[in-house]
Short mmCIF file of C-alpha atoms and ligand atoms in Angstrom, two decimals:
data_model
loop_
_atom_site.label_atom_id
_atom_site.label_comp_id
_atom_site.label_asym_id
_atom_site.label_seq_id
_atom_site.Cartn_x
_atom_site.Cartn_y
_atom_site.Cartn_z
CA MET J 1 -0.04 0.02 0.02
CA GLY J 2 2.97 2.29 0.65
CA ASP J 3 3.71 2.66 -3.04
CA PHE J 4 0.07 3.28 -3.98
CA ASN J 5 0.01 6.07 -1.40
CA LEU J 6 3.18 7.43 -2.77
CA SER J 7 1.81 7.54 -6.35
CA VAL J 8 -1.39 9.20 -5.05
CA ILE J 9 0.63 11.92 -3.28
CA LEU J 10 2.95 12.47 -6.19
CA ASP J 11 -0.12 12.90 -8.44
CA ALA J 12 -1.60 15.47 -6.06
CA ILE J 13 1.62 17.46 -6.08
CA ARG J 14 1.64 17.22 -9.99
CA ARG J 15 -1.83 18.61 -10.03
CA SER J 16 -0.73 21.62 -7.96
CA PRO J 17 1.63 23.59 -10.29
CA ASP J 18 1.90 26.44 -7.75
CA GLY J 19 3.00 23.98 -5.14
CA VAL J 20 1.31 22.50 -2.13
CA SER J 21 2.10 22.01 1.60
CA ARG J 22 2.16 18.79 3.57
CA VAL J 23 -0.90 19.90 5.49
CA GLU J 24 -2.83 20.60 2.28
CA LEU J 25 -1.69 17.29 0.76
CA ALA J 26 -3.04 15.42 3.81
CA GLY J 27 -6.41 17.11 3.17
CA ILE J 28 -6.43 16.34 -0.60
CA VAL J 29 -5.49 12.67 -0.45
CA GLY J 30 -7.15 11.83 2.96
CA LEU J 31 -4.11 10.34 4.62
CA ALA J 32 -2.70 10.91 8.16
CA ALA J 33 -0.21 13.80 8.48
CA GLN J 34 2.46 11.44 9.56
CA THR J 35 2.02 9.13 6.59
CA VAL J 36 2.13 12.16 4.22
CA SER J 37 5.17 13.37 5.93
CA ASN J 38 7.00 10.02 5.70
CA ILE J 39 6.13 9.70 2.00
CA CYS J 40 7.23 13.20 1.20
CA ARG J 41 10.57 12.42 2.84
CA ARG J 42 10.95 9.48 0.49
CA LEU J 43 10.01 11.61 -2.54
CA LEU J 44 12.55 14.25 -1.47
CA ASP J 45 15.29 11.52 -0.94
CA GLN J 46 14.53 10.32 -4.52
CA SER J 47 14.67 13.93 -5.87
CA LEU J 48 11.21 13.55 -7.38
CA ILE J 49 9.94 16.62 -5.47
CA VAL J 50 11.70 19.65 -4.09
CA GLU J 51 10.97 22.11 -1.26
CA ALA J 52 10.34 25.46 -2.92
CA GLY J 53 10.11 28.13 -0.22
CA LYS J 54 7.66 28.73 2.58
CA TYR J 55 4.45 30.69 3.08
CA GLY J 56 2.06 31.51 5.82
CA SER J 57 1.50 34.38 8.28
CA GLY J 58 -0.37 34.47 11.53
CA PRO J 59 -0.32 31.78 14.17
CA GLY J 60 1.44 28.56 13.52
CA LYS J 61 4.65 27.63 11.69
CA PRO J 62 4.97 28.78 8.10
CA ARG J 63 4.36 25.87 5.69
CA THR J 64 6.89 24.50 3.25
CA ILE J 65 5.75 24.35 -0.33
CA LEU J 66 6.48 21.18 -2.21
CA ARG J 67 6.73 20.95 -6.00
CA LEU J 68 7.67 18.28 -8.60
CA ASN J 69 11.33 18.30 -9.43
CA PRO J 70 11.30 18.58 -13.25
CA ALA J 71 14.82 16.93 -13.46
CA GLY J 72 13.84 14.25 -10.95
CA MET J 73 12.85 11.79 -13.77
CA TYR J 74 12.42 11.80 -17.48
CA ALA J 75 10.43 9.90 -20.07
CA ILE J 76 11.02 9.44 -23.81
CA GLY J 77 8.38 9.05 -26.40
CA VAL J 78 8.50 8.09 -30.08
CA HIS J 79 5.62 8.16 -32.51
CA LEU J 80 6.09 6.08 -35.52
CA ASP J 81 3.85 7.41 -38.35
CA PRO J 82 4.22 6.33 -42.13
CA ALA J 83 4.98 9.97 -42.97
CA GLU J 84 7.39 10.96 -40.18
CA THR J 85 8.77 9.71 -36.88
CA ASN J 86 8.52 12.16 -33.98
CA PHE J 87 10.61 12.00 -30.76
CA ALA J 88 10.02 13.78 -27.44
CA LEU J 89 11.98 13.86 -24.17
CA LEU J 90 9.81 15.07 -21.28
CA ASP J 91 10.67 15.97 -17.79
CA LEU J 92 8.68 14.85 -14.76
CA THR J 93 6.27 17.79 -15.06
CA GLY J 94 5.39 16.72 -18.67
CA SER J 95 7.29 19.67 -20.28
CA VAL J 96 8.99 18.87 -23.56
CA VAL J 97 12.80 19.09 -23.11
CA ILE J 98 13.84 17.85 -26.52
CA SER J 99 11.60 17.43 -29.66
CA ARG J 100 12.93 15.97 -32.91
CA LYS J 101 11.41 14.54 -36.14
CA LEU J 102 12.80 12.30 -38.89
CA PRO J 103 11.12 11.41 -42.12
CA THR J 104 9.91 7.78 -42.04
CA ARG J 105 10.83 5.72 -45.07
CA ALA J 106 7.66 3.70 -45.37
CA ASP J 107 9.32 1.32 -47.88
CA ALA J 108 12.32 0.66 -45.51
CA ASP J 109 13.01 -2.66 -43.74
CA PRO J 110 11.54 -2.60 -40.26
CA GLN J 111 14.89 -3.53 -38.64
CA GLU J 112 16.57 -0.52 -40.42
CA THR J 113 13.78 1.74 -39.12
CA LEU J 114 14.10 0.43 -35.54
CA ASP J 115 17.95 0.85 -35.67
CA GLY J 116 17.38 4.53 -36.78
CA ILE J 117 14.93 5.11 -33.86
CA ALA J 118 17.28 3.56 -31.29
CA GLU J 119 20.15 5.70 -32.55
CA GLU J 120 18.14 8.81 -32.29
CA ILE J 121 17.04 7.99 -28.77
CA ASN J 122 20.54 7.32 -27.57
CA SER J 123 21.71 10.57 -29.13
CA MET J 124 18.97 12.47 -27.26
CA ILE J 125 19.98 10.97 -23.97
CA ALA J 126 23.60 11.85 -24.68
CA GLU J 127 22.72 15.39 -25.69
CA ARG J 128 21.40 16.17 -22.20
CA SER J 129 23.88 13.88 -20.38
CA ILE J 130 20.95 12.38 -18.49
CA HIS J 131 21.85 9.26 -16.36
CA ARG J 132 19.88 6.29 -17.53
CA SER J 133 18.53 5.67 -14.07
CA LYS J 134 16.75 9.01 -14.38
CA ILE J 135 14.79 7.84 -17.43
CA ALA J 136 11.62 6.03 -16.45
CA GLY J 137 11.22 4.47 -19.77
CA LEU J 138 10.43 4.66 -23.45
CA GLY J 139 6.85 4.90 -24.83
CA VAL J 140 6.14 3.91 -28.43
CA ALA J 141 3.08 5.01 -30.28
CA THR J 142 2.18 3.38 -33.51
CA PRO J 143 -0.77 3.21 -35.85
CA GLY J 144 -3.10 0.31 -35.02
CA PRO J 145 -3.81 -2.44 -34.78
CA ILE J 146 -1.44 -3.48 -32.08
CA ASP J 147 -0.95 -6.70 -30.24
CA PRO J 148 -0.31 -5.54 -26.69
CA VAL J 149 0.62 -9.05 -25.42
CA ALA J 150 3.35 -9.50 -27.99
CA GLY J 151 4.25 -5.76 -27.89
CA ALA J 152 3.86 -5.73 -31.74
CA VAL J 153 2.43 -3.57 -34.41
CA VAL J 154 0.39 -5.60 -36.89
CA GLU J 155 0.47 -4.80 -40.53
CA PRO J 156 0.29 -1.01 -40.11
CA PRO J 157 -1.31 0.72 -43.11
CA HIS J 158 1.00 2.54 -45.58
CA MET J 159 4.02 0.54 -44.37
CA GLN J 160 4.50 -2.11 -47.07
CA ARG J 161 7.26 -4.23 -45.52
CA TRP J 162 5.87 -4.34 -42.00
CA GLY J 163 4.03 -7.53 -41.07
CA LYS J 164 3.79 -8.25 -37.34
CA VAL J 165 6.87 -6.59 -35.86
CA ALA J 166 7.64 -7.11 -32.11
CA LEU J 167 9.03 -3.68 -31.68
CA ARG J 168 8.61 -3.41 -27.93
CA ASP J 169 11.19 -6.20 -27.21
CA GLN J 170 13.43 -5.14 -30.07
CA LEU J 171 13.63 -1.60 -28.90
CA GLN J 172 13.98 -2.57 -25.25
CA LYS J 173 17.17 -4.42 -26.25
CA ALA J 174 18.47 -1.55 -28.38
CA VAL J 175 18.01 1.27 -25.89
CA ASP J 176 18.16 -0.66 -22.61
CA LEU J 177 15.04 0.96 -21.14
CA PRO J 178 11.74 -0.37 -20.18
CA VAL J 179 9.42 0.06 -23.24
CA LEU J 180 5.58 0.58 -23.39
CA LEU J 181 3.61 0.24 -26.60
CA ASP J 182 0.22 1.77 -27.38
CA LYS J 183 -1.78 2.96 -30.35
CA ASP J 184 -1.06 6.46 -31.45
CA VAL J 185 -4.56 7.76 -30.90
CA THR J 186 -4.55 6.34 -27.31
CA ALA J 187 -1.20 7.99 -26.72
CA ALA J 188 -2.58 11.22 -27.98
CA ALA J 189 -5.57 10.99 -25.63
CA VAL J 190 -3.17 10.28 -22.69
CA ALA J 191 -1.12 13.34 -23.64
CA GLU J 192 -4.24 15.44 -23.64
CA ILE J 193 -5.10 14.18 -20.07
CA TRP J 194 -1.60 14.60 -18.87
CA ALA J 195 -0.50 17.78 -20.52
CA GLY J 196 -3.39 19.34 -22.40
CA GLY J 197 -4.91 21.46 -19.64
CA ALA J 198 -8.69 22.14 -19.68
CA SER J 199 -9.27 20.24 -23.00
CA GLY J 200 -7.88 17.02 -21.36
CA ALA J 201 -10.42 16.87 -18.43
CA GLY J 202 -13.69 14.88 -18.22
CA SER J 203 -15.10 12.82 -21.13
CA PHE J 204 -13.96 13.56 -24.67
CA ILE J 205 -13.00 12.05 -28.08
CA PHE J 206 -9.61 12.90 -29.41
CA VAL J 207 -9.82 12.91 -33.18
CA TYR J 208 -6.25 12.29 -34.52
CA MET J 209 -5.58 13.54 -38.04
CA GLY J 210 -2.40 11.87 -39.17
CA THR J 211 -1.78 9.99 -42.42
CA GLY J 212 -4.79 8.03 -41.14
CA ILE J 213 -7.70 9.07 -38.87
CA GLY J 214 -8.35 7.53 -35.54
CA SER J 215 -10.14 8.33 -32.27
CA GLY J 216 -8.81 8.28 -28.75
CA LEU J 217 -11.57 7.78 -26.20
CA VAL J 218 -11.66 9.28 -22.68
CA LEU J 219 -14.45 8.76 -20.22
CA ASP J 220 -14.40 10.48 -16.80
CA ASP J 221 -10.61 11.26 -17.11
CA GLU J 222 -9.85 7.57 -18.02
CA VAL J 223 -8.53 6.53 -21.44
CA VAL J 224 -10.58 3.63 -22.88
CA ARG J 225 -8.37 0.97 -24.48
CA GLY J 226 -10.72 -1.85 -25.13
CA SER J 227 -10.16 -5.60 -24.83
CA SER J 228 -6.97 -5.61 -26.98
CA GLY J 229 -5.77 -2.02 -26.83
CA ASN J 230 -7.39 -1.22 -30.15
CA ALA J 231 -10.41 0.87 -29.21
CA GLY J 232 -11.05 3.82 -31.53
CA GLU J 233 -10.84 2.24 -34.95
CA VAL J 234 -13.25 4.50 -36.81
CA GLY J 235 -12.11 3.68 -40.30
CA HIS J 236 -15.37 1.93 -41.37
CA ILE J 237 -17.89 4.34 -39.96
CA ILE J 238 -19.88 5.61 -42.92
CA ALA J 239 -19.31 9.30 -43.33
CA ASP J 240 -20.98 9.58 -46.76
CA PRO J 241 -23.56 7.03 -47.91
CA ASP J 242 -23.03 8.18 -51.49
CA GLY J 243 -19.27 8.03 -51.27
CA PRO J 244 -16.81 5.77 -53.05
CA GLY J 245 -16.63 2.00 -52.32
CA CYS J 246 -14.45 0.76 -49.41
CA ASP J 247 -12.51 -2.59 -49.16
CA CYS J 248 -15.09 -3.62 -46.50
CA GLY J 249 -17.88 -3.65 -49.03
CA GLN J 250 -19.67 -0.51 -47.78
CA ARG J 251 -19.71 2.87 -49.43
CA GLY J 252 -18.25 6.20 -48.01
CA CYS J 253 -16.41 4.92 -44.96
CA VAL J 254 -14.07 7.31 -43.09
CA LYS J 255 -11.15 5.36 -44.54
CA VAL J 256 -12.04 6.33 -48.11
CA THR J 257 -13.58 9.77 -47.54
CA CYS J 258 -11.96 11.50 -44.51
CA MET J 259 -8.24 10.79 -44.84
CA PRO J 260 -6.08 13.80 -45.85
CA GLU J 261 -5.28 11.90 -49.16
CA ASN J 262 -9.01 11.59 -49.91
CA ILE J 263 -9.62 15.34 -49.27
CA VAL J 264 -6.59 16.29 -51.40
CA ALA J 265 -7.81 13.99 -54.22
CA GLU J 266 -11.22 15.69 -54.16
CA ALA J 267 -9.55 19.07 -54.34
CA ARG J 268 -7.55 17.95 -57.37
CA THR J 269 -10.71 16.66 -59.09
CA ALA J 270 -12.50 19.91 -58.31
CA GLY J 271 -9.60 21.76 -59.95
CA VAL J 272 -8.31 23.71 -56.93
CA LYS J 273 -5.33 25.38 -58.66
CA ALA J 274 -3.09 25.78 -55.61
CA VAL J 275 -3.41 22.04 -54.89
CA LEU J 276 -2.72 21.12 -58.49
CA ALA J 277 0.38 23.28 -58.30
CA ALA J 278 1.69 21.58 -55.07
CA SER J 279 4.03 18.59 -55.14
CA PRO J 280 1.89 15.44 -55.58
CA ASP J 281 4.51 13.57 -53.47
CA SER J 282 3.97 15.74 -50.35
CA LEU J 283 0.66 15.21 -48.68
CA GLN J 284 1.44 18.05 -46.18
CA GLU J 285 2.20 20.47 -48.93
CA GLN J 286 -1.08 19.66 -50.77
CA VAL J 287 -3.18 20.00 -47.66
CA ALA J 288 -1.47 23.20 -46.74
CA ALA J 289 -2.15 24.48 -50.24
CA LEU J 290 -5.83 23.65 -49.93
CA ALA J 291 -6.12 25.45 -46.56
CA GLU J 292 -4.38 28.53 -47.87
CA ALA J 293 -6.47 28.59 -50.91
CA ALA J 294 -9.65 28.47 -48.86
CA GLU J 295 -8.32 31.19 -46.60
CA SER J 296 -7.69 33.46 -49.55
CA GLY J 297 -11.24 32.97 -50.83
CA ASP J 298 -10.96 30.25 -53.44
CA GLU J 299 -14.53 29.12 -53.82
CA GLN J 300 -13.68 25.48 -54.78
CA ALA J 301 -11.28 25.09 -51.90
CA ILE J 302 -13.80 26.42 -49.52
CA ASN J 303 -16.42 23.92 -50.81
CA VAL J 304 -13.99 20.95 -50.53
CA LEU J 305 -13.23 21.69 -46.87
CA ASP J 306 -16.99 22.37 -46.17
CA ARG J 307 -17.84 18.91 -47.61
CA ALA J 308 -15.02 17.41 -45.54
CA ALA J 309 -16.35 19.08 -42.38
CA GLU J 310 -19.81 17.60 -43.14
CA ARG J 311 -18.34 14.09 -43.45
CA PHE J 312 -16.40 14.59 -40.19
CA ALA J 313 -19.66 15.79 -38.50
CA VAL J 314 -21.40 12.59 -39.51
CA ALA J 315 -18.55 10.28 -38.39
CA VAL J 316 -17.81 12.20 -35.22
CA SER J 317 -21.48 12.51 -34.09
CA ALA J 318 -21.83 8.69 -34.26
CA GLN J 319 -19.05 8.63 -31.66
CA THR J 320 -20.27 11.51 -29.43
CA ASN J 321 -23.76 10.12 -29.30
CA LEU J 322 -22.53 6.62 -28.51
CA LEU J 323 -20.15 7.80 -25.66
CA ASP J 324 -22.04 10.82 -24.37
CA VAL J 325 -18.88 13.04 -24.30
CA ASP J 326 -19.17 16.81 -23.97
CA HIS J 327 -16.22 17.80 -26.05
CA VAL J 328 -14.15 16.69 -29.10
CA VAL J 329 -10.47 17.53 -29.29
CA PHE J 330 -8.75 17.58 -32.65
CA GLY J 331 -4.97 17.18 -33.19
CA GLY J 332 -2.23 15.38 -35.07
CA PRO J 333 0.10 16.60 -37.83
CA PHE J 334 -2.63 17.50 -40.37
CA TRP J 335 -5.01 19.23 -38.01
CA LYS J 336 -3.57 22.78 -38.36
CA HIS J 337 -4.58 22.93 -41.97
CA PHE J 338 -8.27 21.99 -41.16
CA GLU J 339 -8.47 23.96 -37.92
CA ALA J 340 -10.06 27.16 -39.18
CA ALA J 341 -12.75 25.50 -41.39
CA PHE J 342 -13.56 22.75 -38.85
CA LEU J 343 -13.75 24.98 -35.76
CA ALA J 344 -16.17 27.21 -37.68
CA LYS J 345 -18.43 24.41 -39.03
CA LEU J 346 -18.39 21.42 -36.70
CA PRO J 347 -19.84 22.72 -33.36
CA ALA J 348 -23.30 23.60 -34.97
CA ARG J 349 -23.29 20.41 -37.08
CA LEU J 350 -22.45 18.20 -34.11
CA THR J 351 -25.05 19.90 -32.02
CA ALA J 352 -27.63 19.45 -34.84
CA ARG J 353 -26.94 15.65 -34.67
CA SER J 354 -26.58 15.32 -30.94
CA ALA J 355 -29.07 13.01 -29.14
CA THR J 356 -28.45 15.01 -25.94
CA ALA J 357 -28.59 18.60 -27.36
CA LYS J 358 -31.25 19.52 -24.83
CA VAL J 359 -29.08 18.31 -22.00
CA HIS J 360 -25.62 19.49 -22.81
CA GLY J 361 -23.70 21.06 -25.68
CA ILE J 362 -20.69 19.65 -27.48
CA GLU J 363 -17.58 21.74 -27.66
CA VAL J 364 -14.95 21.33 -30.37
CA MET J 365 -11.43 22.44 -29.65
CA SER J 366 -7.76 22.10 -30.70
CA THR J 367 -5.34 19.96 -28.78
CA GLY J 368 -3.56 21.75 -25.93
CA VAL J 369 -0.51 19.76 -26.59
CA GLY J 370 0.88 20.62 -30.10
CA SER J 371 1.34 18.82 -33.46
CA ASP J 372 3.70 16.27 -32.03
CA VAL J 373 0.93 15.06 -29.64
CA GLY J 374 1.70 11.45 -30.60
CA ALA J 375 5.29 11.54 -29.42
CA VAL J 376 4.43 13.64 -26.35
CA GLY J 377 1.70 11.12 -25.61
CA ALA J 378 4.05 8.18 -26.00
CA ALA J 379 6.26 9.68 -23.31
CA CYS J 380 3.16 10.47 -21.17
CA LEU J 381 2.28 6.66 -21.33
CA VAL J 382 5.54 6.12 -19.30
CA LEU J 383 4.73 8.98 -16.90
CA GLU J 384 1.23 7.70 -16.40
CA ASP J 385 2.41 4.07 -15.86
CA SER J 386 5.21 5.08 -13.49
CA PHE J 387 3.70 8.04 -11.62
CA GLY J 388 -0.06 8.13 -12.34
CA PRO J 389 -2.52 7.54 -9.52
CA HIS J 390 -3.22 4.13 -10.95
CA ALA J 391 0.44 3.16 -11.33
CA ALA J 392 0.51 -0.64 -10.79
CA SER J 393 4.19 -0.76 -10.02
CA LEU J 394 6.40 2.30 -9.56
CA VAL J 395 9.66 2.18 -11.48
CA LEU J 396 11.23 3.85 -8.50
CA ALA J 397 9.95 1.27 -6.07
CA SER J 398 12.61 -1.06 -7.21
CA GLU J 399 15.28 1.20 -5.93
CA GLU J 400 14.10 0.63 -2.34
ZN1 ZN H 1 -15.11 0.39 -44.96
#
């Protein structure tokens, strides 16, 4: 029980960015003052928290303020996406210390890709001269589906040479750190809870706009993973009944109507000049061109984004109604190009389709984390696992 109490106290300190005293902590977590005091001593000895001044006037002793020690522990995250691989090194407070990205060669041999990831991670650790005992672990976020028991990614879309790759064990060997694997949309949702601020509280759907589209589900501050860690596969929700055929036999699935490549293809067919002029090899460039054209008043571009917003409204409302969430958070590497159009159109369209419109509204917002939310989320998986209030086993417990 000692370790459970320790993680609960650490979590209460984390949630008090201005610092908190031992007396206040005892009130927050409902433990005896002596227990709190003993645990704080252990956390101070392990450099996970620091004493940061005193406050108080009037009768009684001034109270010592406790805060997380940012340098007390670190976590590393990597997000493997078919387009690019993002890396993030986070300190204990969840702040990004180092952020890097490399292009992913989708046609490369998996082993070659894993070697490149390990090399980059080792170089990040060396850059800050961080002792390995101060790194709680490595989190890896990948497109689904995943096999959480095998620690493997299973035939990820857009990566031709990847079958079932046990990347958790392989990376563990290569970087000599504990490794956690999760789906990228789940990692993004965890990042939003851990580091997103107001948008990461309560019940929400995180719509991740990467090379593919997926949803991270959060109910009552808890991320929902499902029976095999693969919750949130929205690819075969029908977004447009009159849309093109899908490999599942239906028409107009998210997978064939809502992906950035589908929207760009529609813009090309509609003759949006800026998109036709952009490099056909760069999805980012084409989507950026579409957004810029819409912003500068190109009628066709505006219509393409409007129709895309309509399809997202259909697909997202199926999820908001099913789960009774009160907000939807958008993020991922392509989100910034859709942000203006979608924030303008989606709230009213989701409300119009909401089964609970007379009970509560549905807010639509951008991630509070940033475009590398997948990598930050991967690192947050480690922080959550090691220091979250539900931490099953504390990494630091083994030091005792
Ligand atoms: Zn389908």
